[in-house]
XYZ file of C-alpha atoms in Angstrom:
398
model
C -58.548 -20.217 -21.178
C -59.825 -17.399 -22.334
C -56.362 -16.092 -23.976
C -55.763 -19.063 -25.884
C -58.340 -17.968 -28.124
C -55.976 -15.238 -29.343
C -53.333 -17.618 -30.435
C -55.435 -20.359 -32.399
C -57.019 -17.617 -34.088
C -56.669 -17.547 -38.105
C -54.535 -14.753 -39.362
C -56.874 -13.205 -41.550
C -58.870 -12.551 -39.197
C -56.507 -11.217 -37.097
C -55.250 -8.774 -39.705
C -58.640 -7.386 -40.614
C -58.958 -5.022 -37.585
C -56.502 -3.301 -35.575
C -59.679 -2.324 -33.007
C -60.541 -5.514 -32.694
C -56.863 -6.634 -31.855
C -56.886 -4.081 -28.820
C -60.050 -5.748 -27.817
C -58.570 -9.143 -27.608
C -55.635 -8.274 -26.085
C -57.438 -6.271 -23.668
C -60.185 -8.891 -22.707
C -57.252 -11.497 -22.618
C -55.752 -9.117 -19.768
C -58.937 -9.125 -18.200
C -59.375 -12.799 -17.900
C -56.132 -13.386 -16.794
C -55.574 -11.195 -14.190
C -59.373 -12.503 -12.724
C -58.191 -16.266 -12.825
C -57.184 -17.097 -9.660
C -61.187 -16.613 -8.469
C -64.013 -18.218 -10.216
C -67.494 -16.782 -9.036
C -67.666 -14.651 -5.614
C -67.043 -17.315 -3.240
C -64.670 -19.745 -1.939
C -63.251 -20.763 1.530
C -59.843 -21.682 3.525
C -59.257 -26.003 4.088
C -56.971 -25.239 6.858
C -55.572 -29.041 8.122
C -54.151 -28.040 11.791
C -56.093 -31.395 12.864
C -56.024 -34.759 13.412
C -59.452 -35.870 12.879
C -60.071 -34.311 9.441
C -61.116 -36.401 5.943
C -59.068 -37.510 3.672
C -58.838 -35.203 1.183
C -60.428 -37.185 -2.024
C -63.548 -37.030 0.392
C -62.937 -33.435 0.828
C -63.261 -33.148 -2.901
C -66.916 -34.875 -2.553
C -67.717 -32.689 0.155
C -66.855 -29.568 -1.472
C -68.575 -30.669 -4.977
C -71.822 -31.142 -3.393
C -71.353 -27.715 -1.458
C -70.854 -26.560 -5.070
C -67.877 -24.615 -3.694
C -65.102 -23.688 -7.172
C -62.376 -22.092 -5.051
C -60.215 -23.153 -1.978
C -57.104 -22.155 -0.194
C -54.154 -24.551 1.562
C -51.916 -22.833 3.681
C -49.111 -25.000 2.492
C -48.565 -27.024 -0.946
C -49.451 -30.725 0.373
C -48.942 -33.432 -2.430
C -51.594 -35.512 -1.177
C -54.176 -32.767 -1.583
C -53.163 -31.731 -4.424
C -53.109 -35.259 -6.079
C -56.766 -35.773 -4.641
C -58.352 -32.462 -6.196
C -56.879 -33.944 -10.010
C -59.692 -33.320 -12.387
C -62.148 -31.927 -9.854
C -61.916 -28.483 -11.756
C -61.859 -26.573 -7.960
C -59.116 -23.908 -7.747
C -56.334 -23.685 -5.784
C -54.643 -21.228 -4.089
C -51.168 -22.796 -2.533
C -49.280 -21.081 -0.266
C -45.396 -20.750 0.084
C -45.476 -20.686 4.337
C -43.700 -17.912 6.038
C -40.687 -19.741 6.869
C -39.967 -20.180 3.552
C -39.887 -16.538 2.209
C -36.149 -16.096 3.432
C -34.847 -18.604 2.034
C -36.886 -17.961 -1.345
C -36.033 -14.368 -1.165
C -32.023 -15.039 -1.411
C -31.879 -16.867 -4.584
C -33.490 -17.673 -7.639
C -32.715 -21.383 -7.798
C -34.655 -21.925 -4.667
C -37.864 -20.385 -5.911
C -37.260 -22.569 -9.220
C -36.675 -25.841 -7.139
C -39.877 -24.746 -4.954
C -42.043 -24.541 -8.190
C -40.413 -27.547 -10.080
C -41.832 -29.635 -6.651
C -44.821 -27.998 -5.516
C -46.671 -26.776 -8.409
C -45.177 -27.724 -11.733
C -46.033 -31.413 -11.933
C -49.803 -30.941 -10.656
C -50.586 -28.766 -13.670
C -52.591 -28.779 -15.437
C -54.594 -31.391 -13.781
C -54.653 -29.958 -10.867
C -56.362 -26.227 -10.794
C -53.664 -24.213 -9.202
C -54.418 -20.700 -9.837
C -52.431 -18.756 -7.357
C -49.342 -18.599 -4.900
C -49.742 -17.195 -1.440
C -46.531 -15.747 -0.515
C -46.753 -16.540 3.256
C -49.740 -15.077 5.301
C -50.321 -12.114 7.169
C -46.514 -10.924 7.045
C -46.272 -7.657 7.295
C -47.749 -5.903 10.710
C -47.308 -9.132 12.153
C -44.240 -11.202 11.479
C -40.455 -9.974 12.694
C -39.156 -7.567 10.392
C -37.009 -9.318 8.284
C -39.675 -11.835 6.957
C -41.532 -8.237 5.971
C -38.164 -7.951 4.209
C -37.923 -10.974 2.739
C -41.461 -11.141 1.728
C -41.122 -8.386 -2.232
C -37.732 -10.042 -3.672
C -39.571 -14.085 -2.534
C -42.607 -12.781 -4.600
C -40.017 -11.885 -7.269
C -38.300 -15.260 -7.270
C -41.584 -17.112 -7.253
C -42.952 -14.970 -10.362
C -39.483 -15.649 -12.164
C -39.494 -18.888 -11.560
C -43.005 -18.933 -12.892
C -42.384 -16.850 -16.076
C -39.260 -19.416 -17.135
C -41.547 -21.978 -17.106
C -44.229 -20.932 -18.929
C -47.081 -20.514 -16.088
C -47.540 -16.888 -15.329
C -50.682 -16.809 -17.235
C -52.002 -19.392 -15.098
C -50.742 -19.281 -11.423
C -51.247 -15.604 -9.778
C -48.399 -14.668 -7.159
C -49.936 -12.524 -4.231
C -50.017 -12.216 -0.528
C -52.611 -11.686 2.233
C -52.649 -9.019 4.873
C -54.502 -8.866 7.937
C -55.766 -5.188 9.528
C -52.916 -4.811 11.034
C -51.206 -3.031 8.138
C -53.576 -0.352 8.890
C -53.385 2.736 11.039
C -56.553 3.559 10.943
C -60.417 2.125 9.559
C -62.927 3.878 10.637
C -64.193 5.336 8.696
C -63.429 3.794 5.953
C -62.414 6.697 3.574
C -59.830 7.792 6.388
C -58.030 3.977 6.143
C -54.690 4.480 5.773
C -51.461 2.059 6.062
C -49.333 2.028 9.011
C -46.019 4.593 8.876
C -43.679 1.335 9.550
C -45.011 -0.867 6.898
C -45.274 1.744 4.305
C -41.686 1.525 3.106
C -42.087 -2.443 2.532
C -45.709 -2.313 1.243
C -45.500 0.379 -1.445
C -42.668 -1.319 -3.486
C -44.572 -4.374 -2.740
C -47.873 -3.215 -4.696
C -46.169 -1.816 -7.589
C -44.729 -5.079 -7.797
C -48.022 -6.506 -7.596
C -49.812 -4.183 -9.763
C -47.340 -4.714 -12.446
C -47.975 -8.245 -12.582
C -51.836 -7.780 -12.419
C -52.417 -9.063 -8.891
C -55.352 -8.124 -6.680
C -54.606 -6.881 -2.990
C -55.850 -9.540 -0.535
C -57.128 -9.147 2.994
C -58.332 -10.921 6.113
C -61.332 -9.190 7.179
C -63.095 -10.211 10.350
C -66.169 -8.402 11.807
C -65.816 -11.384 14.156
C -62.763 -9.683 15.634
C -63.659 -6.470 15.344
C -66.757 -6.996 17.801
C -65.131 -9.161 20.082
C -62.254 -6.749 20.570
C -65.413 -3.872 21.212
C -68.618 -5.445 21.965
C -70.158 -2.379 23.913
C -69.428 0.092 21.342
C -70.009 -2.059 18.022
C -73.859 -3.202 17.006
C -73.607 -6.815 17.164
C -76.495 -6.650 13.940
C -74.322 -4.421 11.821
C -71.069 -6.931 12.185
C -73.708 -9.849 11.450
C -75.896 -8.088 7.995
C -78.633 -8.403 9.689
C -80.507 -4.528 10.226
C -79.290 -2.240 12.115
C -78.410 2.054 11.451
C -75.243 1.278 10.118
C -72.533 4.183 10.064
C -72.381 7.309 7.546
C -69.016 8.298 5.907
C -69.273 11.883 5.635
C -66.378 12.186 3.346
C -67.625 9.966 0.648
C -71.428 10.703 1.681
C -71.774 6.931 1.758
C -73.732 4.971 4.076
C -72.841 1.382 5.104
C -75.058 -1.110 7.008
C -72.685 -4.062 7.226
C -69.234 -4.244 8.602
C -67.557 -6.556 6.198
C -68.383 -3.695 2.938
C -66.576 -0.917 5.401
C -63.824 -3.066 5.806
C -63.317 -3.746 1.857
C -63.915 -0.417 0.863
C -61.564 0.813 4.070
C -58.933 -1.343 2.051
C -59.808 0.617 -1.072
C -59.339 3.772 0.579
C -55.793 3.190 1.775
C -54.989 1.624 -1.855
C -56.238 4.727 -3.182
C -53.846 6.929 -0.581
C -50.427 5.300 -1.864
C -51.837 5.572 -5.877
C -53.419 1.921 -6.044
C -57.086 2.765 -6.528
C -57.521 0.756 -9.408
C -56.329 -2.339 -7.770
C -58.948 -4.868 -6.841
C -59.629 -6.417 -3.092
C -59.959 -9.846 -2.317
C -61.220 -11.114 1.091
C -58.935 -13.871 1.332
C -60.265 -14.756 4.993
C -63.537 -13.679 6.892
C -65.766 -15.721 9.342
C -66.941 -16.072 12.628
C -66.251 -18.620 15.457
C -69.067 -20.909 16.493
C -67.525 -21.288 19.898
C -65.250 -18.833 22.392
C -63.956 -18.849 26.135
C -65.757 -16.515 28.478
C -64.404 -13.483 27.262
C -64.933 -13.884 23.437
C -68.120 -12.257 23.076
C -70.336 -12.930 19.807
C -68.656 -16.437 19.644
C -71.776 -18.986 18.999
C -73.912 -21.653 16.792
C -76.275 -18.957 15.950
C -74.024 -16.121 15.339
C -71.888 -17.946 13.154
C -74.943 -19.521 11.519
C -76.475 -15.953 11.217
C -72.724 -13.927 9.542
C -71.937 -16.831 7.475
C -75.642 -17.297 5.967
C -76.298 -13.597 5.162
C -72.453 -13.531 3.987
C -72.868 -15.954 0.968
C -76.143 -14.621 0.101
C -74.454 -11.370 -0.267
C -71.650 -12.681 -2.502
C -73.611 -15.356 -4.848
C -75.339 -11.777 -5.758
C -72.367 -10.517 -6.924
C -72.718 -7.289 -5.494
C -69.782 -4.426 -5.380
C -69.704 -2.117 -2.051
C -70.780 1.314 -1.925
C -67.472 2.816 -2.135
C -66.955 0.329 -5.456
C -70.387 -0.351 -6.488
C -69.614 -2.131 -9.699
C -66.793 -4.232 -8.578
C -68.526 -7.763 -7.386
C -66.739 -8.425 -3.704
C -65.021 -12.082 -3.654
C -63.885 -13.753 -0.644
C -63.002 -16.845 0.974
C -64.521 -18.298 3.873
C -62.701 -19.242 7.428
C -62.809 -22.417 7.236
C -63.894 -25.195 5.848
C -63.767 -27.555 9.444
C -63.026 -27.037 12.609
C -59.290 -27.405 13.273
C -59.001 -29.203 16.698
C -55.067 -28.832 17.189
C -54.686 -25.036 16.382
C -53.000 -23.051 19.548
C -54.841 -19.812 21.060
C -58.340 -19.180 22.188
C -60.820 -21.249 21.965
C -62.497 -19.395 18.902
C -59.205 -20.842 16.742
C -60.692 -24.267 17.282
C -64.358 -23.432 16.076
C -64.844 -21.450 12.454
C -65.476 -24.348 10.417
C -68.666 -24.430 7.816
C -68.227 -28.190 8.438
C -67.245 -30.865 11.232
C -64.474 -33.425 10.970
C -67.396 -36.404 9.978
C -68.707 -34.138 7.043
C -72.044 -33.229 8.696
C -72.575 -29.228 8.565
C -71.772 -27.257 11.539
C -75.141 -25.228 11.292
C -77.066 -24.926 8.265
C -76.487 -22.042 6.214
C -77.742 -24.199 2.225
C -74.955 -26.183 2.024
C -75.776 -30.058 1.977
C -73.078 -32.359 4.301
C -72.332 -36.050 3.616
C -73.725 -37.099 6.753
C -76.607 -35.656 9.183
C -75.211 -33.446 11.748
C -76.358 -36.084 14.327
C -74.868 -38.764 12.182
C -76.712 -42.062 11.988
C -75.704 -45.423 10.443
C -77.777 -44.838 7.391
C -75.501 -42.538 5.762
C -71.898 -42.805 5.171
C -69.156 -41.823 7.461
C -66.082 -40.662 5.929
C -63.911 -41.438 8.478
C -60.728 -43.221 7.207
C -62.154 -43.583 3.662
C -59.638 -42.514 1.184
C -59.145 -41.883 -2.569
C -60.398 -45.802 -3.671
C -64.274 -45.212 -2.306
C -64.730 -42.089 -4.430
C -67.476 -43.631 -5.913
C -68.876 -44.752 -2.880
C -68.884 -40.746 -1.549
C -69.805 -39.642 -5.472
C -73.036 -41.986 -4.921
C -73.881 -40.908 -1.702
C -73.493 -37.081 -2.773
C -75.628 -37.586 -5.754
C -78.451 -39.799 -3.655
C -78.891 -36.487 -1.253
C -78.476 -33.574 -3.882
C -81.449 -35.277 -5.962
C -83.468 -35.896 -2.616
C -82.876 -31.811 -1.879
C -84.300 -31.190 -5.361
C-alpha cells in the first residue's frame, strides 16, 4: 500500500519539506480512497445456482480472464478461503436483511466484521463492504432507514480494528433513486429518497467513498424498444442524443447514464464524488416480451463495453475521470426467480466454457470435448491441475 510508504519513511526526510509532506499525505488520500477498484474493470460472481464451480476453480477461471476485481453478494467463507493469495479484490456484501439488525447496535456490526472479514485479511483481498443492494427506491422503508446508521456501525467497527484504510464501506443504487435521466444534466433524485440519501452521501463523502450504481442499457431498451436505438444502448454507431444544457453529445447509453448520476450528485452538492458502475450487462436470453435479449446482443454490449473501459476513458460530462464498472455476471445463475433474462447474463457457463466470445479465454471449449478439462466437482486440491490447463491455452493464444 501506497500509504505505508509514509510511515517507514526516515525522519529526516520527512522534516526537510513541509510541501512535500502535503504531497504525501495528499497522494496517500488518493490511493486510499481508489482501493477498492484496481484497473477499469471487474464483474459480479453471483452464486443463485446449483450447477456452478467450485470456487478455487473460479479463481483459475478468473486469472486466465485476467479479471483483478469481483463482487459476492454475501460474505461466503468458502469463497473467500479459495481466493487466498490470488491477489483479486473483493467486494463483500452485508445482505439486506442484515442492515436492521446492524443498524441497532454497534456490537453486531463488530461481531459481523470479527466473522466475515477480519480473519481473511490480509490474505484474502477484501477491499470493500456492500451495505445491502439496491435499498433505497426499492426495499420497504425501514431498510432505507436502517441502511446510514448500518454503514456507520460497519465503518466503526472497521476503524476499532484497524482496517479502514483497507476495506471501503459503500452501497449500490439502482435508477430507481432517480426522478428523472434524460437528459442526463436534468437527473435528479427522487423527492422520497432525498431525506435518506443526502445524510447518506455526506456520510459517504466523509469517509472517501465513491457513489455506486447499477446501470443497465439492457433495461432501459427493453422497457422502450420503439423509442430507444437499439445501436446507441449497444456502442455500436448510431446519432446518439445532444444535451443542450451541457452542449454535450453522447453516442452510447451507458456514458449518459454515468454522467446522469453525476448530474444528480452535483444537484444535492456531491459533484466531486466519483461513480462506480457496480452492475451493467445484458441478458443473452429473454421470454417473448424481453426485447434485445440474445447471444449476439449480449456478445455485441459486453465486447464494445470492455474495450471501452480497458481504455480508461472518462465520459463527456467527466472527461478525465476513467469510468470503472463491474460486469453482470460472471455465469449464468440457473435458480434466480423472475424473467427469464435473470437466468442468462453470465460472461461464462456453469462448465467454464465462454458464453460468446468477447477475448476472454474459458477452461473448456464452449462445445466442451473430452480433451480439455471439465471443472465439474473439482475443488481446491486440483488447483494445479486447472493452473496447468490455464497456462497450456493462454500460451497456445499467444
Amino acid at each position: 500500500m501506497e500509504c505505508s510508504c509514509v510511515v517507514n519513511m526516515p525522519t529526516k526526510h520527512m522534516r526537510s519539506s513541509s510541501s512535500f509532506l502535503r504531497f504525501l499525505l495528499v497522494f496517500s488520500l488518493v490511493s486510499l480512497n481508489g482501493q477498492a477498484f484496481t484497473g477499469t474493470y471487474g464483474v459480479n460472481y453471483g452464486r443463485i445456482a446449483d450447477n456452478l464451480p467450485p470456487p478455487g476453480s473460479v479463481v483459475t477461471l478468473l486469472k486466465a480472464a485476467k479479471i483483478k476485481n469481483i463482487r459476492i453478494y454475501d460474505a461466503n467463507p468458502d469463497v473467500l478461503t479459495a481466493f487466498k493469495g490470488s491477489g483479486i479484490e473483493i467486494m463483500v456484501c452485508l445482505p439486506n436483511e442484515l442492515l436492521i439488525e446492524v443498524s441497532v447496535g454497534e456490537q453486531r456490526a463488530m461481531d459481523w466484521i470479527k466473522e466475515n472479514v477480519q480473519p481473511y485479511l490480509p490474505g484474502t483481498s477484501i477491499r470493500g463492504i456492500s451495505m445491502g443492494n439496491e435499498i433505497l427506491g426499492v426495499t420497504p422503508v425501514e431498510i432505507w432507514e436502517a441502511l446510514l446508521p448500518a454503514s456507520k456501525n460497519i465503518y466503526t467497527a472497521l476503524d476499532r480494528l484497524g482496517l479502514t484504510k483497507e476495506v471501503q464501506v459503500s452501497s449500490p443504487h439502482s435508477e430507481a433513486v432517480f426522478a428523472s435521466s434524460f437528459p442526463p444534466s436534468s437527473c435528479t433524485f427522487r423527492d422520497d429518497i432525498l431525506p435518506y440519501m443526502k445524510p447518506l452521501l455526506q456520510f459517504f463523502s466523509q469517509i472517501g467513498s465513491p457513489f455506486y450504481i447499477n446501470a443497465y442499457p439492457f433495461l432501459a431498451y427493453k422497457s422502450d424498444p420503439e423509442h430507444i436505438d437499439i445501436n446507441y444502448a449497444l456502442f455500436k454507431s448510431n446519432k446518439g442524443i445532444y444535451d443542450a444544457k451541457t452542449k454535450l453529445h453522447y453516442d452510447n447509453m451507458f456514458d449518459a447514464q454515468v454522467d446522469a448520476a453525476y448530474a444528480a450528485l452535483e444537484k444535492v452538492g456531491f459533484g466531486k464524488m466519483e461513480v462506480i458502475v457496480s452492475e451493467t450487462g445484458w441478458a443473452s436470453k429473454g421470454d417473448d416480451n424481453e426485447a434485445g435479449a440474445t447471444v449476439e446482443n449480449a456478445r455485441t454490449y459486453n465486447k464494445n463495453l470492455r474495450k471501452r473501459l480497458l481504455k480508461k476513458k472518462g465520459t463527456p460530462y467527466k472527461p478525465k475521470k476513467a469510468v470503472k464498472a463491474y460486469i453482470f455476471a460472471l455465469f449464468n445463475e440457473n435458480l434466480k426467480f423472475g424473467p427469464t433474462s435473470e437466468r442468462n447474463f453470465g460472461l461464462f457457463k456453469a462448465d467454464g466454457s465462454i458464453s460468446y466470445d468477447i477475448g476472454f479465454t474459458g477452461l473448456v471449449p464452449s462445445s466442451a470435448t473430452s480433451s480439455f478439462i471439465s471443472f465439474k466437482g473439482i475443488g481446491l486440491s486440483n488447483s494445479l491441475i486447472f493452473t496447468s490447463a490455464t497456462l497450456l491455452l493462454l500460451v497456445l493464444t499467444l
